[in-house]
Structures are given as structure tokens and as C-alpha cells.
Tab-separated table of C-alpha atoms in Angstrom:
chain	number	residue	atom	x	y	z
A	1	MET	CA	66.996	-34.225	-29.435
A	2	SER	CA	65.458	-36.021	-32.418
A	3	ASP	CA	68.360	-38.490	-32.200
A	4	TYR	CA	66.982	-40.100	-29.045
A	5	ASN	CA	64.575	-43.040	-28.992
A	6	VAL	CA	62.713	-44.985	-26.321
A	7	TYR	CA	65.820	-47.061	-25.581
A	8	ALA	CA	68.020	-44.052	-24.821
A	9	ALA	CA	67.344	-44.253	-21.083
A	10	ARG	CA	68.791	-47.785	-20.976
A	11	LEU	CA	72.057	-46.514	-22.416
A	12	LEU	CA	72.721	-44.139	-19.518
A	13	PRO	CA	75.317	-45.153	-16.906
A	14	ARG	CA	73.811	-46.626	-13.748
A	15	SER	CA	76.480	-45.098	-11.498
A	16	GLU	CA	75.393	-42.164	-9.343
A	17	PHE	CA	77.957	-39.572	-8.247
A	18	PHE	CA	75.396	-37.137	-6.802
A	19	THR	CA	73.638	-39.332	-4.315
A	20	PRO	CA	70.387	-39.290	-2.295
A	21	GLY	CA	70.351	-38.145	1.318
A	22	HIS	CA	71.096	-34.468	0.723
A	23	ARG	CA	68.846	-31.804	2.213
A	24	ALA	CA	67.333	-30.172	-0.861
A	25	CYS	CA	63.629	-29.313	-0.841
A	26	GLN	CA	61.137	-31.673	-2.464
A	27	GLY	CA	61.089	-31.156	-6.209
A	28	CYS	CA	64.333	-29.129	-6.192
A	29	GLY	CA	65.241	-28.324	-9.811
A	30	PRO	CA	68.949	-27.662	-9.181
A	31	ALA	CA	69.349	-31.032	-7.407
A	32	ILE	CA	67.848	-32.832	-10.417
A	33	VAL	CA	70.205	-30.917	-12.728
A	34	LEU	CA	73.268	-31.860	-10.675
A	35	ARG	CA	72.318	-35.536	-10.616
A	36	GLN	CA	72.104	-35.515	-14.412
A	37	VAL	CA	75.357	-33.541	-14.720
A	38	ALA	CA	77.232	-35.983	-12.468
A	39	LYS	CA	75.896	-38.916	-14.475
A	40	ALA	CA	77.101	-37.267	-17.696
A	41	LEU	CA	80.629	-36.445	-16.521
A	42	GLY	CA	81.382	-39.575	-14.486
A	43	ARG	CA	83.916	-40.339	-11.787
A	44	ASN	CA	86.899	-38.562	-13.352
A	45	THR	CA	85.568	-35.177	-12.290
A	46	ILE	CA	86.407	-32.450	-9.763
A	47	VAL	CA	83.518	-30.229	-8.615
A	48	VAL	CA	84.143	-26.623	-7.563
A	49	ASN	CA	80.981	-25.399	-5.847
A	50	ALA	CA	80.151	-21.788	-5.001
A	51	THR	CA	78.225	-20.823	-1.903
A	52	GLY	CA	74.547	-21.214	-2.697
A	53	CYS	CA	71.607	-23.602	-2.450
A	54	MET	CA	73.484	-26.634	-3.709
A	55	GLU	CA	76.504	-26.009	-1.519
A	56	ILE	CA	74.268	-25.680	1.538
A	57	VAL	CA	72.183	-28.804	1.038
A	58	VAL	CA	74.931	-31.217	-0.018
A	59	SER	CA	77.594	-30.485	2.574
A	60	PRO	CA	76.282	-30.495	6.170
A	61	PHE	CA	79.474	-31.497	8.043
A	62	PRO	CA	80.577	-34.295	8.106
A	63	HIS	CA	78.373	-35.511	5.257
A	64	SER	CA	78.483	-34.983	1.485
A	65	ALA	CA	76.204	-36.052	-1.360
A	66	TRP	CA	79.116	-36.025	-3.806
A	67	GLU	CA	80.920	-39.296	-4.579
A	68	ILE	CA	83.662	-37.402	-6.416
A	69	PRO	CA	86.182	-34.719	-5.303
A	70	TRP	CA	84.353	-31.535	-4.271
A	71	VAL	CA	85.643	-28.107	-3.255
A	72	HIS	CA	83.615	-25.358	-1.622
A	73	THR	CA	84.366	-21.760	-2.680
A	74	LEU	CA	82.936	-18.334	-2.037
A	75	PHE	CA	80.214	-16.717	-4.142
A	76	GLU	CA	82.717	-14.685	-6.096
A	77	ASN	CA	85.765	-16.848	-6.769
A	78	THR	CA	84.467	-20.172	-8.088
A	79	ALA	CA	85.778	-19.695	-11.623
A	80	ALA	CA	89.138	-18.504	-10.255
A	81	VAL	CA	89.519	-21.598	-8.046
A	82	ALA	CA	88.589	-23.869	-10.964
A	83	SER	CA	91.199	-22.059	-13.065
A	84	GLY	CA	93.827	-22.736	-10.414
A	85	ILE	CA	92.937	-26.416	-10.232
A	86	GLU	CA	93.132	-26.711	-14.019
A	87	ALA	CA	96.554	-25.018	-14.052
A	88	GLY	CA	97.782	-27.284	-11.246
A	89	ILE	CA	96.715	-30.417	-13.096
A	90	LYS	CA	98.646	-29.229	-16.163
A	91	VAL	CA	101.777	-28.861	-14.035
A	92	LEU	CA	101.329	-32.344	-12.567
A	93	ALA	CA	100.856	-33.759	-16.069
A	94	ARG	CA	104.132	-32.149	-17.210
A	95	ARG	CA	105.867	-33.750	-14.225
A	96	LYS	CA	104.261	-37.100	-15.128
A	97	ARG	CA	102.546	-37.617	-11.787
A	98	HIS	CA	100.824	-40.985	-11.901
A	99	PHE	CA	97.240	-39.959	-11.054
A	100	THR	CA	96.872	-38.128	-14.335
A	101	ASP	CA	97.293	-41.407	-16.249
A	102	SER	CA	93.587	-42.203	-15.950
A	103	GLY	CA	92.650	-39.809	-18.739
A	104	LYS	CA	91.266	-36.299	-18.864
A	105	ILE	CA	90.035	-34.933	-15.567
A	106	ASN	CA	86.848	-32.917	-15.941
A	107	ILE	CA	86.753	-29.750	-13.861
A	108	ILE	CA	83.328	-28.233	-13.378
A	109	ALA	CA	82.632	-24.996	-11.537
A	110	ILE	CA	79.057	-24.743	-10.272
A	111	GLY	CA	77.249	-21.600	-9.178
A	112	GLY	CA	73.711	-20.315	-8.884
A	113	ASP	CA	72.371	-17.346	-10.823
A	114	GLY	CA	73.333	-14.901	-8.062
A	115	SER	CA	76.864	-16.219	-7.902
A	116	THR	CA	77.183	-16.293	-11.686
A	117	ALA	CA	75.265	-13.281	-12.988
A	118	ASP	CA	76.072	-10.947	-10.102
A	119	ILE	CA	78.803	-11.639	-7.550
A	120	GLY	CA	81.116	-13.916	-9.510
A	121	MET	CA	80.796	-12.379	-12.972
A	122	GLY	CA	84.255	-10.791	-12.832
A	123	CYS	CA	86.089	-14.015	-12.025
A	124	LEU	CA	83.996	-15.924	-14.559
A	125	SER	CA	84.754	-13.439	-17.330
A	126	GLY	CA	88.461	-13.554	-16.525
A	127	ALA	CA	88.581	-17.364	-16.564
A	128	LEU	CA	86.734	-17.524	-19.899
A	129	GLU	CA	88.984	-14.857	-21.398
A	130	ARG	CA	92.156	-16.680	-20.291
A	131	GLY	CA	90.926	-19.891	-21.937
A	132	HIS	CA	91.132	-22.315	-19.007
A	133	ASP	CA	90.003	-25.820	-19.883
A	134	PHE	CA	86.977	-26.250	-17.604
A	135	ILE	CA	83.176	-26.256	-17.574
A	136	TYR	CA	81.199	-23.569	-15.803
A	137	LEU	CA	77.628	-24.575	-14.940
A	138	CYS	CA	75.081	-22.024	-13.735
A	139	TYR	CA	71.958	-23.569	-12.181
A	140	ASP	CA	69.492	-20.744	-12.617
A	141	ASN	CA	66.540	-20.723	-10.212
A	142	GLU	CA	66.133	-16.990	-10.857
A	143	ALA	CA	66.818	-15.561	-7.373
A	144	TYR	CA	68.995	-15.893	-4.273
A	145	MET	CA	66.865	-18.752	-2.958
A	146	ASN	CA	68.908	-20.053	-0.035
A	147	THR	CA	69.193	-16.664	1.682
A	148	GLY	CA	65.557	-15.603	1.464
A	149	ILE	CA	64.358	-15.402	-2.172
A	150	GLN	CA	65.987	-12.046	-2.998
A	151	ARG	CA	66.035	-10.914	-6.630
A	152	SER	CA	69.139	-11.401	-8.764
A	153	SER	CA	69.904	-9.948	-12.174
A	154	ALA	CA	68.632	-13.248	-13.617
A	155	THR	CA	65.175	-12.805	-12.048
A	156	PRO	CA	62.583	-12.354	-14.822
A	157	MET	CA	60.626	-9.132	-15.157
A	158	GLY	CA	57.405	-9.150	-13.143
A	159	ALA	CA	58.450	-11.825	-10.617
A	160	SER	CA	57.715	-11.005	-6.992
A	161	THR	CA	60.607	-11.650	-4.596
A	162	THR	CA	61.395	-10.387	-1.109
A	163	THR	CA	63.509	-7.564	-2.548
A	164	SER	CA	61.249	-6.886	-5.552
A	165	PRO	CA	57.840	-7.338	-3.899
A	166	ALA	CA	54.709	-6.808	-5.952
A	167	GLY	CA	52.227	-4.276	-4.591
A	168	LYS	CA	50.363	-1.094	-5.373
A	169	ALA	CA	53.521	0.695	-6.498
A	170	SER	CA	55.361	-2.223	-8.104
A	171	LYS	CA	54.781	-5.105	-10.525
A	172	GLY	CA	57.694	-7.044	-9.061
A	173	GLN	CA	61.113	-7.340	-10.696
A	174	PHE	CA	61.652	-4.170	-12.713
A	175	SER	CA	64.312	-5.187	-15.252
A	176	ARG	CA	64.739	-7.836	-17.909
A	177	LYS	CA	66.568	-11.047	-17.101
A	178	LYS	CA	70.305	-10.916	-17.776
A	179	ASP	CA	71.161	-13.202	-20.689
A	180	LEU	CA	74.015	-15.371	-19.488
A	181	GLY	CA	74.332	-17.381	-22.694
A	182	TYR	CA	74.909	-14.254	-24.767
A	183	ILE	CA	77.486	-12.972	-22.273
A	184	ALA	CA	79.414	-16.249	-22.296
A	185	ALA	CA	79.273	-16.500	-26.105
A	186	ALA	CA	80.647	-12.959	-26.381
A	187	HIS	CA	83.912	-14.303	-24.907
A	188	HIS	CA	84.373	-16.417	-28.082
A	189	ILE	CA	84.802	-19.638	-26.102
A	190	PRO	CA	84.504	-23.061	-27.806
A	191	TYR	CA	81.150	-24.128	-26.332
A	192	VAL	CA	78.026	-22.541	-24.819
A	193	ALA	CA	74.712	-24.332	-24.261
A	194	THR	CA	71.397	-24.103	-22.416
A	195	VAL	CA	69.790	-27.111	-20.716
A	196	THR	CA	66.849	-28.055	-18.483
A	197	PRO	CA	66.149	-31.064	-16.252
A	198	ALA	CA	63.033	-31.746	-18.347
A	199	HIS	CA	65.260	-32.682	-21.308
A	200	PRO	CA	67.764	-35.057	-19.644
A	201	PHE	CA	69.232	-36.655	-22.770
A	202	ASP	CA	69.811	-33.247	-24.309
A	203	LEU	CA	71.476	-32.137	-21.035
A	204	ILE	CA	73.732	-35.171	-20.831
A	205	ASP	CA	74.702	-34.873	-24.491
A	206	LYS	CA	75.627	-31.207	-24.069
A	207	LEU	CA	77.639	-31.839	-20.885
A	208	ARG	CA	79.648	-34.505	-22.670
A	209	LYS	CA	80.312	-32.110	-25.557
A	210	ALA	CA	81.397	-29.469	-23.045
A	211	ALA	CA	83.801	-31.922	-21.418
A	212	ALA	CA	85.283	-32.916	-24.767
A	213	VAL	CA	86.238	-29.438	-25.986
A	214	GLU	CA	89.664	-27.945	-25.347
A	215	GLY	CA	89.113	-24.694	-23.476
A	216	PRO	CA	86.261	-23.210	-21.469
A	217	ALA	CA	82.633	-24.262	-21.823
A	218	PHE	CA	79.601	-22.556	-20.302
A	219	ILE	CA	76.327	-24.338	-19.498
A	220	HIS	CA	73.222	-22.368	-18.488
A	221	ALA	CA	70.797	-24.720	-16.709
A	222	PHE	CA	67.187	-23.687	-16.094
A	223	ALA	CA	66.267	-24.992	-12.630
A	224	PRO	CA	62.768	-24.351	-11.167
A	225	CYS	CA	62.618	-23.795	-7.396
A	226	PRO	CA	59.226	-24.791	-5.886
A	227	THR	CA	59.933	-22.854	-2.677
A	228	GLY	CA	60.901	-19.589	-4.338
A	229	TRP	CA	58.474	-19.875	-7.229
A	230	ARG	CA	55.567	-20.809	-4.920
A	231	CYS	CA	54.541	-23.799	-6.962
A	232	GLY	CA	53.968	-27.466	-6.262
A	233	ALA	CA	56.950	-29.747	-5.683
A	234	ASP	CA	55.535	-32.043	-8.360
A	235	THR	CA	55.548	-29.310	-11.055
A	236	THR	CA	59.328	-28.839	-11.450
A	237	ILE	CA	59.713	-30.831	-14.646
A	238	LYS	CA	56.406	-29.560	-16.047
A	239	LEU	CA	57.479	-25.928	-15.554
A	240	ALA	CA	60.904	-26.560	-17.096
A	241	ARG	CA	59.214	-28.050	-20.152
A	242	MET	CA	56.707	-25.166	-20.318
A	243	ALA	CA	59.580	-22.656	-20.154
A	244	VAL	CA	61.020	-24.192	-23.312
A	245	ASP	CA	57.697	-24.548	-25.147
A	246	THR	CA	56.663	-20.943	-24.420
A	247	GLY	CA	60.038	-19.592	-25.581
A	248	VAL	CA	60.987	-18.359	-22.099
A	249	PHE	CA	64.116	-20.523	-22.032
A	250	PRO	CA	65.260	-21.498	-25.555
A	251	LEU	CA	67.413	-24.587	-25.848
A	252	TYR	CA	70.438	-23.844	-28.014
A	253	GLU	CA	74.161	-24.337	-28.286
A	254	VAL	CA	76.982	-22.206	-29.648
A	255	VAL	CA	79.887	-24.258	-31.019
A	256	ASP	CA	82.928	-22.201	-32.026
A	257	GLY	CA	80.679	-19.196	-32.575
A	258	LYS	CA	78.000	-21.067	-34.591
A	259	TRP	CA	74.532	-20.813	-33.049
A	260	SER	CA	71.943	-23.588	-33.378
A	261	LEU	CA	68.569	-24.236	-31.768
A	262	THR	CA	68.483	-27.775	-30.368
A	263	HIS	CA	64.708	-27.713	-29.763
A	264	GLU	CA	63.010	-25.535	-32.328
A	265	ILE	CA	59.498	-24.209	-31.677
A	266	GLU	CA	57.021	-23.458	-34.447
A	267	ASP	CA	53.962	-22.569	-32.338
A	268	PHE	CA	54.616	-21.036	-28.921
A	269	GLU	CA	52.539	-22.211	-25.972
A	270	PRO	CA	50.652	-19.361	-24.187
A	271	LEU	CA	52.873	-17.532	-21.718
A	272	ASP	CA	50.100	-16.910	-19.171
A	273	GLU	CA	49.716	-20.653	-18.497
A	274	TYR	CA	53.397	-20.803	-17.544
A	275	LEU	CA	53.288	-17.642	-15.451
A	276	PHE	CA	50.151	-18.425	-13.481
A	277	ALA	CA	51.305	-21.908	-12.575
A	278	GLN	CA	53.621	-20.008	-10.181
A	279	GLY	CA	52.683	-17.882	-7.188
A	280	ARG	CA	55.419	-15.328	-7.875
A	281	PHE	CA	53.465	-14.042	-10.906
A	282	ARG	CA	49.906	-14.275	-9.514
A	283	HIS	CA	49.677	-10.477	-9.052
A	284	LEU	CA	49.746	-10.150	-12.869
A	285	LYS	CA	46.470	-12.025	-13.423
A	286	ASN	CA	44.539	-8.785	-13.808
A	287	ASP	CA	47.181	-7.083	-15.940
A	288	ALA	CA	46.700	-8.570	-19.402
A	289	GLU	CA	48.542	-5.715	-21.099
A	290	PHE	CA	51.721	-6.286	-19.074
A	291	VAL	CA	51.570	-10.050	-19.655
A	292	LYS	CA	51.184	-9.397	-23.378
A	293	GLN	CA	54.289	-7.208	-23.307
A	294	LEU	CA	56.214	-9.948	-21.510
A	295	GLU	CA	55.106	-12.432	-24.163
A	296	CYS	CA	56.265	-10.092	-26.938
A	297	ASP	CA	59.674	-9.784	-25.267
A	298	VAL	CA	59.967	-13.571	-24.998
A	299	HIS	CA	59.109	-14.103	-28.664
A	300	GLN	CA	61.507	-11.343	-29.742
A	301	GLN	CA	64.361	-12.975	-27.818
A	302	TYR	CA	63.575	-16.335	-29.394
A	303	GLU	CA	63.458	-14.896	-32.901
A	304	GLU	CA	66.860	-13.263	-32.343
A	305	ILE	CA	68.334	-16.691	-31.620
A	306	ARG	CA	66.511	-18.230	-34.590
A	307	ALA	CA	67.959	-15.507	-36.822
A	308	ARG	CA	71.475	-16.210	-35.513
A	309	THR	CA	70.952	-19.908	-36.250
A	310	LYS	CA	69.820	-19.283	-39.822
A	311	ALA	CA	72.628	-16.816	-40.423
A	312	GLY	CA	75.202	-19.285	-39.101
A	313	ALA	CA	76.536	-16.510	-36.888
């Protein structure tokens, strides 16, 4: 991100392919992510959208917030449908159908953390293993937000949700967050990256890299949800930035198996300031020992990535 200067914003395309008028909540992190993604990929793009928050809010019949082709799929088969579209376009190209003359068509499959980490993991793994040329984007708001804030396997330890409620017998979510970037990288695909809406130029740069590679690319987007996280609608970007600066959500990319941190941290910000800016962690305010353990886990995860970067692995 050191490559960007104060004029970088003026270099972005003015065209909007994810438009206003959708029904997302105020301060919706996933909606901000999708606007930036659409700006990065441009008009020559087909969106394959799993059931989830973003499918619900952008497609109340007969309206759509997308200005580009968009397909709705189930929770579980988004990567499979994207694979089929990619294969179909290859067939049309071999038959020299005229609409493929406009250059490469970007295919992006979009799913939330529940669709990606839980329900659709099988189809996603299969599509990555087969090497289809498409981008998979997971907008991770760390729970099944549109159906009632139920925990997913990407919900962080200690978070209170409707299916992992905090109380006398529970501290909230009981397991560690599933690491989607590691899982995708283990498929030995050409490109894996993490992004947040608080670092838009980094996000746009990584989406363009993902579109340029031949083969599958996986993007893990951190996307705060004010409704589910019980925080102010005006804190979305602040929380996304705090997640990076505390080490909760490291920004990195894996290019042909080579790991690199794209926003390296020397001194971590205190984790408790990030946690207690959200109502889902407020039950931990009197449990300093547990918060300290969470902070140790976060730093350990970050140092693992730093070690991979230095080793060139």
C-alpha cells in the first residue's frame, strides 16, 4: 500500500456497477466491499451471488443494484455455477461467438462466511481443485447475519450470537475462527488475498491481480456488520482498520505459493479497544484473562504469516 499517494483516488474509474438504492443496513460493510469490487472489475464481469445478506438486499424483484450480469444461486452451489459459466464461455470462445470479442470476461462468485466456510465449502474446494478461471470472494461478517445472527465457523471465539449466546455457562463462540485464506492457499491456486473496505486501494489492486491470473483466485474480505456486531453504523471503516492494526485480520497475499504481508505491523494496537467497540464482546469486559488469551492467539496467527513471508513459503 506504500505505492499509493494522495492522488490515487482521482485515478479510480468513476463508473459505478454496484449502485445506490439497495436495501442494505446503514454502514453495511459487505455493501461497501461490493461497491469497491465492482469498481475494480468493471463492466466486463458476471456476478454469481449466493443466498445471503448481499443477495437479499440487492435483488428485491423487480429491482437490482447490479449494473452488470448477475446470477442468484443457492448457499451451497455458487462455486459450481461459476465453474459452469466459465466452462460455457470457453466453449463459446472456441466457436468464435461474437460477444467474447470484447476481451476477458471476469467471473466472480460471491458468498458470505456461512456460505463459504460452511455450506458451500465442498463446491468451492472442488472448483479450486479443478482450476476454473474465476474469482471467489467471501465477504466475511462473521455470522449468518441475514437469517438472525447465528454463529458460523468464521465467527471469532468469544463473540455472542443467537446460537452461541454469552451467559453464566458460556463465553460465546466456543471455537477459533476458521482460516479461509489458509484453506484456499492449500489448494495451490495462483492467487489468494485478504482485503478490507478500510483499505480501498489495496482492495482494488488485489481484485485486479485476481482478475489477471489464469486460474482460480480467492479473496477473503473482512466486512463489519453494525447490526450483528451491535456497533454504530458510523464505525464500520474504523473497526475494519482496527482489525488490521490489532492483528485480528492480517492483510496478505499468496501469489503462486509465495506469502507476503501487504500491510506489516510492528506494534500491535490493544485488542480490548477493538473488542469493546462492539456489543457482541461486551460480556468479556470483566474477563481480562480470557481477553489476554485471545490477544495471544491473534499475535501467534500473525507471526505465523510473518514467518511464512520471511521464509518465502
